[in-house]
Coordinates of C-alpha atoms in Angstrom, one line a residue:
M1 CA 14.7 8.2 25.9
A2 CA 16.2 11.8 26.2
S3 CA 13.9 14.8 26.7
P4 CA 14.0 16.6 23.1
A5 CA 14.1 20.5 22.8
T6 CA 10.9 20.9 21.4
L7 CA 7.5 18.6 21.4
S8 CA 8.0 17.8 17.5
D9 CA 11.5 16.5 18.1
I10 CA 9.7 13.4 20.1
V11 CA 9.7 11.7 16.9
T12 CA 13.4 12.1 16.3
A13 CA 14.2 10.9 19.8
F14 CA 12.6 7.7 19.3
L15 CA 14.0 7.0 15.9
D16 CA 17.5 7.7 17.8
V17 CA 16.7 5.1 20.1
V18 CA 15.8 2.7 17.5
H19 CA 19.0 3.7 15.6
D20 CA 21.4 3.3 18.8
R21 CA 20.1 -0.1 19.9
L22 CA 20.6 -1.6 16.2
M23 CA 24.0 -0.2 15.7
H24 CA 25.5 -3.1 17.2
D25 CA 23.8 -5.5 14.9
R26 CA 26.4 -6.6 12.3
R27 CA 24.8 -9.6 10.9
G28 CA 24.8 -10.1 7.0
D29 CA 27.2 -8.9 4.4
V30 CA 27.4 -6.1 1.9
A31 CA 26.4 -7.1 -1.8
D32 CA 29.5 -8.1 -3.7
Y33 CA 28.0 -9.4 -7.0
I34 CA 28.0 -5.8 -8.2
P35 CA 31.6 -4.9 -7.5
E36 CA 31.3 -1.2 -6.8
L37 CA 28.6 -2.1 -4.1
A38 CA 31.1 -4.3 -2.1
A39 CA 33.3 -1.2 -1.2
V40 CA 30.7 0.5 0.7
D41 CA 31.1 1.2 4.5
P42 CA 29.2 -1.4 6.2
D43 CA 28.4 0.4 9.5
L44 CA 26.4 3.3 7.7
F45 CA 22.8 3.3 9.0
G46 CA 20.2 6.1 8.4
I47 CA 16.3 6.2 9.4
A48 CA 14.2 8.8 8.1
L49 CA 10.5 9.5 8.5
C50 CA 8.5 11.9 6.7
G51 CA 4.8 13.0 7.7
L52 CA 2.2 13.9 5.4
N53 CA 2.7 17.8 6.3
G54 CA 6.3 17.7 4.8
R55 CA 8.1 17.6 8.2
V56 CA 11.1 15.1 8.1
Y57 CA 12.6 13.2 11.2
E58 CA 16.1 11.8 10.9
S59 CA 18.6 9.9 12.9
G60 CA 22.0 8.5 11.8
D61 CA 23.6 8.8 8.2
T62 CA 20.5 10.1 6.4
D63 CA 22.3 12.3 4.1
H64 CA 24.7 9.6 2.8
A65 CA 23.8 8.8 -0.8
F66 CA 23.6 5.4 -2.2
T67 CA 22.2 3.9 -5.4
I68 CA 18.5 3.1 -5.2
Q69 CA 18.7 -0.3 -7.1
S70 CA 15.5 -2.4 -6.6
V71 CA 13.7 0.5 -4.5
S72 CA 13.3 1.9 -8.0
K73 CA 10.8 -0.6 -9.0
P74 CA 7.6 0.5 -7.3
F75 CA 8.2 4.0 -8.6
V76 CA 9.0 3.0 -12.3
Y77 CA 5.7 0.7 -12.0
S78 CA 3.6 3.7 -11.0
L79 CA 5.0 5.5 -14.3
A80 CA 4.3 2.3 -16.5
L81 CA 0.5 2.3 -14.9
D82 CA 0.0 5.8 -15.9
D83 CA 1.6 5.7 -19.4
I84 CA -0.4 2.6 -20.6
G85 CA -2.9 1.3 -17.6
M86 CA -3.1 -1.4 -15.3
D87 CA -4.5 -3.9 -17.6
A88 CA -1.9 -3.4 -20.4
V89 CA 0.8 -3.7 -17.8
H90 CA -0.4 -6.7 -16.4
Q91 CA -0.7 -8.4 -19.8
R92 CA 3.1 -8.4 -19.9
V93 CA 3.9 -8.9 -16.1
G94 CA 2.0 -10.7 -13.4
A95 CA 0.9 -9.6 -9.9
E96 CA 1.4 -12.8 -7.9
P97 CA 4.3 -13.1 -5.0
S98 CA 7.0 -15.5 -6.6
G99 CA 8.1 -17.0 -3.2
E100 CA 11.7 -17.1 -4.7
A101 CA 14.6 -14.6 -4.8
F102 CA 14.6 -11.5 -6.6
N103 CA 16.9 -12.7 -9.5
S104 CA 15.0 -15.9 -9.8
V105 CA 14.5 -17.2 -13.3
K106 CA 11.1 -18.2 -13.1
L107 CA 8.4 -17.2 -15.7
E108 CA 4.5 -18.3 -15.6
P109 CA 4.2 -21.6 -17.7
S110 CA 1.1 -20.3 -19.4
T111 CA 1.8 -16.9 -20.4
G112 CA 5.5 -16.5 -20.1
R113 CA 5.1 -13.5 -17.9
P114 CA 7.4 -12.6 -14.8
P115 CA 5.5 -13.1 -11.7
N116 CA 5.3 -9.5 -10.5
P117 CA 7.0 -6.3 -11.3
M118 CA 9.3 -6.3 -7.8
V119 CA 11.3 -9.1 -8.9
N120 CA 14.1 -8.3 -11.5
A121 CA 12.3 -9.9 -14.6
G122 CA 9.1 -8.1 -14.0
A123 CA 11.1 -4.9 -13.3
I124 CA 12.8 -5.3 -16.6
V125 CA 9.5 -5.7 -18.4
T126 CA 8.0 -2.5 -16.6
T127 CA 11.0 -0.5 -17.4
A128 CA 10.4 -1.6 -21.3
L129 CA 6.8 -0.5 -20.9
V130 CA 7.7 3.2 -20.1
A131 CA 6.6 5.4 -22.8
G132 CA 9.2 6.9 -25.1
E133 CA 10.5 7.4 -28.4
T134 CA 14.0 6.2 -27.4
A135 CA 15.8 4.4 -24.6
A136 CA 17.1 8.0 -23.5
D137 CA 13.8 9.4 -23.4
R138 CA 12.5 6.5 -21.5
F139 CA 15.1 7.0 -18.9
D140 CA 14.8 10.4 -18.6
R141 CA 11.1 10.2 -17.9
I142 CA 12.0 7.6 -15.2
R143 CA 14.6 9.9 -13.5
N144 CA 12.1 12.7 -13.5
R145 CA 9.5 10.5 -12.1
L146 CA 11.7 9.1 -9.2
G147 CA 12.9 12.8 -8.7
A148 CA 9.3 14.1 -8.5
F149 CA 8.7 11.6 -5.7
A150 CA 11.7 12.7 -3.9
G151 CA 10.9 16.3 -4.4
R152 CA 14.5 17.0 -6.1
E153 CA 16.8 16.1 -9.3
L154 CA 18.5 12.7 -8.8
D155 CA 22.0 12.2 -10.1
M156 CA 23.3 8.6 -11.4
D157 CA 26.5 7.0 -9.9
I158 CA 28.2 6.2 -13.4
A159 CA 30.7 3.7 -11.5
V160 CA 27.9 1.7 -10.2
Y161 CA 26.0 2.0 -13.6
E162 CA 29.3 0.6 -15.5
S163 CA 29.8 -2.1 -12.8
E164 CA 26.2 -3.2 -13.3
Q165 CA 26.6 -3.5 -17.1
E166 CA 29.6 -5.6 -16.5
S167 CA 28.2 -7.9 -14.0
G168 CA 24.7 -8.1 -15.4
D169 CA 24.8 -11.3 -17.1
R170 CA 22.0 -12.9 -15.0
N171 CA 19.5 -10.1 -15.9
R172 CA 20.5 -10.3 -19.4
A173 CA 19.7 -14.1 -19.4
L174 CA 16.3 -13.1 -17.8
A175 CA 15.7 -10.5 -20.5
Y176 CA 16.7 -13.2 -23.5
L177 CA 14.2 -15.6 -22.0
M178 CA 11.3 -13.2 -21.6
R179 CA 12.0 -12.1 -25.2
S180 CA 11.6 -15.4 -26.3
A181 CA 8.8 -16.0 -24.2
G182 CA 7.0 -12.8 -25.6
S183 CA 6.4 -11.1 -22.5
L184 CA 9.4 -8.6 -23.3
I185 CA 8.8 -7.0 -26.8
A186 CA 11.5 -4.4 -26.7
S187 CA 15.3 -4.3 -27.6
V188 CA 17.2 -6.4 -24.7
D189 CA 20.2 -4.1 -24.8
E190 CA 18.3 -0.9 -24.8
T191 CA 16.0 -2.1 -22.0
L192 CA 18.7 -3.4 -19.8
D193 CA 20.7 -0.1 -20.3
V194 CA 17.7 1.8 -19.0
Y195 CA 17.3 -0.6 -16.1
F196 CA 20.6 -0.5 -15.1
R197 CA 20.4 3.6 -15.3
Q198 CA 17.5 3.5 -13.3
C199 CA 19.0 1.4 -10.5
S200 CA 22.1 3.6 -10.4
L201 CA 20.3 6.8 -9.7
L202 CA 21.7 8.1 -6.1
V203 CA 19.1 8.6 -3.1
T204 CA 19.2 9.2 0.6
S205 CA 17.2 7.7 3.4
R206 CA 15.5 10.9 3.5
D207 CA 14.9 11.1 -0.2
L208 CA 13.2 7.5 0.4
A209 CA 11.0 8.7 3.2
V210 CA 9.8 11.4 1.2
M211 CA 9.0 9.1 -1.8
A212 CA 7.2 6.8 0.4
A213 CA 5.3 9.9 2.1
T214 CA 4.4 10.8 -1.3
L215 CA 2.8 7.2 -1.8
A216 CA 1.3 7.3 1.6
N217 CA -0.1 10.9 0.7
G218 CA -2.0 9.4 -2.4
G219 CA 0.6 10.7 -4.9
V220 CA 1.1 14.2 -3.5
N221 CA 4.5 15.1 -2.6
P222 CA 4.1 16.4 1.0
I223 CA 7.3 18.9 0.5
T224 CA 6.6 20.2 -2.8
G225 CA 3.2 19.8 -2.9
V226 CA 3.3 18.4 -6.6
R227 CA 0.9 15.7 -7.6
V228 CA 3.2 13.1 -8.8
T229 CA 0.6 10.4 -9.6
S230 CA -2.8 9.6 -9.0
S231 CA -4.3 8.0 -5.7
E232 CA -5.6 5.0 -7.7
T233 CA -2.0 4.2 -8.8
C234 CA -0.6 4.9 -5.4
Q235 CA -3.1 2.0 -4.3
H236 CA -2.1 -0.1 -7.1
V237 CA 1.7 0.2 -6.2
M238 CA 1.3 -0.1 -2.4
T239 CA -0.8 -3.4 -3.0
I240 CA 1.9 -5.0 -5.1
M241 CA 4.6 -3.6 -2.7
A242 CA 2.8 -5.1 0.2
T243 CA 2.5 -8.6 -1.3
C244 CA 5.7 -8.8 -3.3
G245 CA 8.1 -6.2 -2.4
M246 CA 10.2 -8.1 0.0
Y247 CA 10.5 -11.1 -2.4
D248 CA 10.7 -14.6 -0.5
Y249 CA 10.4 -12.7 2.8
A250 CA 7.1 -10.9 1.6
G251 CA 4.8 -12.9 3.9
E252 CA 6.7 -12.7 6.9
W253 CA 7.3 -9.2 6.3
L254 CA 3.6 -8.4 6.0
L255 CA 2.8 -10.6 9.0
R256 CA 5.5 -8.5 11.0
A257 CA 5.8 -5.1 10.1
G258 CA 2.2 -4.8 8.1
L259 CA 3.4 -2.0 5.8
P260 CA 3.9 -1.7 1.9
A261 CA 7.7 -1.9 1.3
K262 CA 10.4 -2.4 -1.1
S263 CA 14.1 -3.2 -0.4
G264 CA 17.2 -2.9 -2.4
V265 CA 20.5 -4.8 -2.4
A266 CA 22.4 -1.3 -1.7
G267 CA 20.8 -1.4 1.6
G268 CA 18.0 0.9 1.2
L269 CA 14.5 -0.1 2.3
V270 CA 11.2 2.1 1.7
A271 CA 8.0 1.6 3.5
A272 CA 4.7 3.6 3.3
S273 CA 2.0 3.9 6.1
P274 CA -1.1 5.0 4.2
G275 CA -2.5 8.2 5.3
E276 CA 0.4 8.8 7.8
F277 CA 4.0 8.8 6.8
G278 CA 6.7 7.2 4.8
L279 CA 9.9 5.6 6.0
G280 CA 13.4 5.6 4.4
L281 CA 16.2 3.3 5.7
Y282 CA 19.7 2.5 4.8
S283 CA 22.2 0.3 6.0
P284 CA 24.2 -1.9 3.6
R285 CA 24.6 -5.4 5.4
L286 CA 22.0 -7.7 3.9
D287 CA 20.1 -10.9 4.9
H288 CA 19.8 -14.0 2.7
S289 CA 16.8 -12.3 0.8
G290 CA 18.9 -9.3 -0.2
S291 CA 17.4 -6.8 2.2
S292 CA 19.1 -4.7 4.8
V293 CA 19.3 -6.3 8.1
R294 CA 19.1 -3.3 10.2
S295 CA 16.8 -1.7 8.1
V296 CA 14.2 -4.5 8.4
A297 CA 14.7 -4.7 12.1
A298 CA 14.3 -1.0 12.6
A299 CA 11.2 -0.8 10.2
Q300 CA 9.6 -3.7 12.4
R301 CA 10.0 -2.4 15.7
L302 CA 8.6 0.9 14.6
A303 CA 5.6 -1.1 13.2
K304 CA 5.2 -2.9 16.4
R305 CA 5.7 -0.2 18.8
F306 CA 3.2 2.0 17.1
G307 CA 0.6 -0.4 16.0
L308 CA 1.3 0.5 12.3
H309 CA 0.0 -2.8 10.4
I310 CA -2.3 -1.8 7.8
L311 CA -4.9 -4.4 9.1
H312 CA -4.8 -2.9 12.5
R313 CA -6.5 0.1 11.9
P314 CA -10.3 0.4 11.8
L315 CA -11.2 1.5 8.1
T316 CA -14.5 2.6 9.0
L317 CA -13.8 5.4 11.4
S318 CA -13.6 8.9 10.6
A319 CA -10.4 10.7 9.4
A320 CA -8.2 12.6 12.0
E321 CA -9.2 16.3 12.8
V322 CA -7.0 18.6 14.8
A323 CA -7.9 22.2 15.4
S324 CA -7.0 24.8 18.0
A325 CA -10.3 26.1 19.7
T326 CA -9.2 29.6 19.7
D327 CA -9.5 29.4 15.7
E328 CA -13.2 28.4 16.3
L329 CA -14.7 29.8 19.2
E330 CA -17.5 30.6 17.2
Q331 CA -18.3 26.8 17.0
G332 CA -18.0 26.4 20.8
L333 CA -16.0 24.0 22.8
G334 CA -18.3 21.1 22.9
A335 CA -19.1 21.7 26.6
T336 CA -21.9 23.1 28.5
Q337 CA -19.8 26.3 29.7
D338 CA -19.2 27.3 25.8
A339 CA -19.4 31.2 26.4
A340 CA -17.3 31.2 29.6
A341 CA -14.7 28.9 28.2
A342 CA -14.6 31.3 25.1
Q343 CA -14.1 34.3 27.2
L344 CA -11.6 32.6 29.4
L345 CA -9.3 31.5 26.2
Q346 CA -9.5 35.1 24.8
D347 CA -8.4 36.7 28.2
N348 CA -5.7 34.2 28.6
A349 CA -4.4 33.5 25.0
D350 CA -0.7 33.3 26.2
S351 CA -1.1 31.1 28.9
L352 CA -4.2 28.6 28.2
A353 CA -4.9 26.7 25.0
V354 CA -7.4 24.0 24.2
W355 CA -7.1 21.7 21.0
R356 CA -9.9 19.7 19.7
L357 CA -9.2 16.3 18.3
R358 CA -11.8 14.4 16.4
G359 CA -11.9 11.0 14.5
Y360 CA -9.4 8.4 14.5
I361 CA -6.1 9.7 15.5
D362 CA -3.1 8.3 14.3
F363 CA 0.6 9.4 13.6
D364 CA -0.6 12.1 11.3
G365 CA -3.3 13.6 13.5
A366 CA -1.2 13.5 16.8
E367 CA 1.9 15.0 14.8
R368 CA -0.2 17.9 13.6
L369 CA -1.0 18.5 17.5
L370 CA 2.5 18.3 18.4
L371 CA 3.6 20.8 15.6
D372 CA 0.7 23.1 16.6
I373 CA 1.7 23.3 20.3
D374 CA 5.4 23.9 19.3
A375 CA 4.0 26.9 17.3
W376 CA 2.0 28.2 20.0
L377 CA 4.7 28.0 22.7
D378 CA 7.0 29.6 20.4
E379 CA 4.5 32.5 20.0
R380 CA 4.2 33.1 23.6
P381 CA 5.8 36.1 25.0
G382 CA 9.3 35.7 26.6
D383 CA 8.1 37.2 30.0
A384 CA 4.6 35.0 30.2
D385 CA 4.2 33.8 33.3
E386 CA 4.5 30.1 34.1
P387 CA 3.1 27.5 34.0
A388 CA 1.1 27.5 30.9
A389 CA -2.1 25.1 30.6
I390 CA -3.0 23.0 27.7
V391 CA -6.4 21.3 27.4
L392 CA -7.0 18.4 24.9
D393 CA -10.6 17.8 24.0
L394 CA -11.0 14.4 23.2
T395 CA -14.9 14.3 23.2
E396 CA -15.1 13.8 19.5
V397 CA -12.2 11.1 19.3
T398 CA -13.5 8.0 17.9
Q399 CA -10.3 6.0 18.6
L400 CA -6.6 6.8 19.7
Q401 CA -4.2 4.6 17.5
S402 CA -0.9 2.9 19.6
V403 CA 1.1 5.5 18.0
A404 CA -1.1 8.5 19.0
V405 CA -1.3 7.0 22.7
W406 CA 2.8 7.0 22.8
M407 CA 3.0 10.6 21.2
L408 CA 0.3 12.0 23.7
A409 CA 2.2 10.5 26.6
A410 CA 5.4 12.0 25.2
L411 CA 3.7 15.1 25.0
A412 CA 2.5 15.0 28.8
T413 CA 5.9 13.9 29.9
W414 CA 7.7 16.6 27.9
C415 CA 5.3 19.5 29.2
G416 CA 5.6 18.0 32.8
E417 CA 9.4 18.5 32.9
R418 CA 9.2 22.1 31.9
G419 CA 6.2 23.0 34.3
L420 CA 3.4 22.9 31.5
R421 CA 0.3 21.3 32.7
V422 CA -1.5 19.2 30.3
A423 CA -5.1 17.7 30.9
A424 CA -7.7 15.9 28.7
I425 CA -11.6 16.4 28.2
D426 CA -12.3 12.6 28.0
P427 CA -15.9 11.8 29.2
Q428 CA -15.5 8.3 27.8
G429 CA -12.0 7.7 29.5
R430 CA -10.3 6.9 26.2
S431 CA -7.3 8.7 27.7
L432 CA -6.8 6.5 30.6
G433 CA -4.0 4.6 28.8
V434 CA -2.0 7.5 28.2
A435 CA 0.8 7.8 31.0
G436 CA 1.1 11.1 32.6
L437 CA -2.1 12.6 31.0
S438 CA -4.8 14.1 33.5
H439 CA -8.3 13.5 32.3
A440 CA -11.8 15.1 33.0
A441 CA -15.2 15.0 32.3
D442 CA -15.7 18.6 31.2
F443 CA -14.0 21.8 30.3
D444 CA -14.1 23.1 34.0
A445 CA -12.9 20.0 35.6
A446 CA -10.0 20.0 33.0
I447 CA -8.9 23.3 33.9
Q448 CA -8.9 22.4 37.5
E449 CA -6.8 19.4 36.6
T450 CA -4.3 21.6 35.1
E451 CA -4.4 24.1 38.2
F452 CA -4.5 26.9 35.9
S453 CA -5.4 30.5 37.5
A454 CA -7.1 32.9 35.2
D455 CA -5.7 36.4 34.9

């Protein structure tokens, strides 16, 4: 992996590696049952990741707009939940994986409900459950909700909408079947018009990453700071995404990637890592289940490399905390030499910095550290003597997640290439697996490891 210009670009550099390695993968075909989708360039490929602080990392064609299609389903489901509540929604639509294709004609024998909100039948019912006096009102509320998740207003592709109307007979058949079974009580024509419009909204990979990050952030958009929905609704939405979002591939997806996700036939894929970040991916060639081949492969590589499976992380450990010791000198540095250490930091603020990490350090915690160090380096005087020294106090860290280990190793490598020294205060040895990172039992030993010379 090439050395990035700044520490915070380490994530982008890794996305570039994944992107470049998958560019040669030309398996699958673009969707052609909606004529407008068949005309897209099949080689487009974008990967975006949005952290919970609002920083977005991008690789490839992340500014290319495409129609959201079925990726809209979780976000419309969130609106229906907020409008009428979970119990009322699930009187009309189930919550069980179907094990069949996204457009399967399958209803529960005893209730007439579609199996879940992620298949077409369930999404049609969910759209009908959104509050509004008219179909136009419902669509405006849906567009506004999806725009709030993305952090911007979303336009609609009229040509794709008209193409969906022309080729939507299977969805009409599903809607009339559900109308006769009693699960769809709204007008078939009005409901499908809204549904086709919501599927025709235009997004980018970057938009999807922000939308997923909003889910991962408990309903608060990390860029705009606006609360879009409640944390409880996000929990319900991500649960359905995890079990049903990838259709008949849902089980294997959860096994291999372990993230709540939703795919769309235009080639988009959205995945949320709760409490960490959101992923947005786009590549038009689809596999047999209607999901993007490259997007699925890229998400699985990221999940495996960084240990992102939602069942991998311990749920009982304390949340990550990252703080510059120079901002909290009055609290001490967690070492016996607190007074001397504080004085050393004050006297050498341009050349020596200490960060204290606490709790379970995952992507979010490691990202905050990289951004903080970037800011410190930017503020250093241009004539500051080199090398500078950075000490990471891991004394109160309960565990380093796999992605944090990788990011700390990348930090050590990046600093080493620039003559900066990094050492960890780590009496319990948790940093031993971090390549290139020196470790020490206390503050004095860490200073010696960095070979720092006080002024």
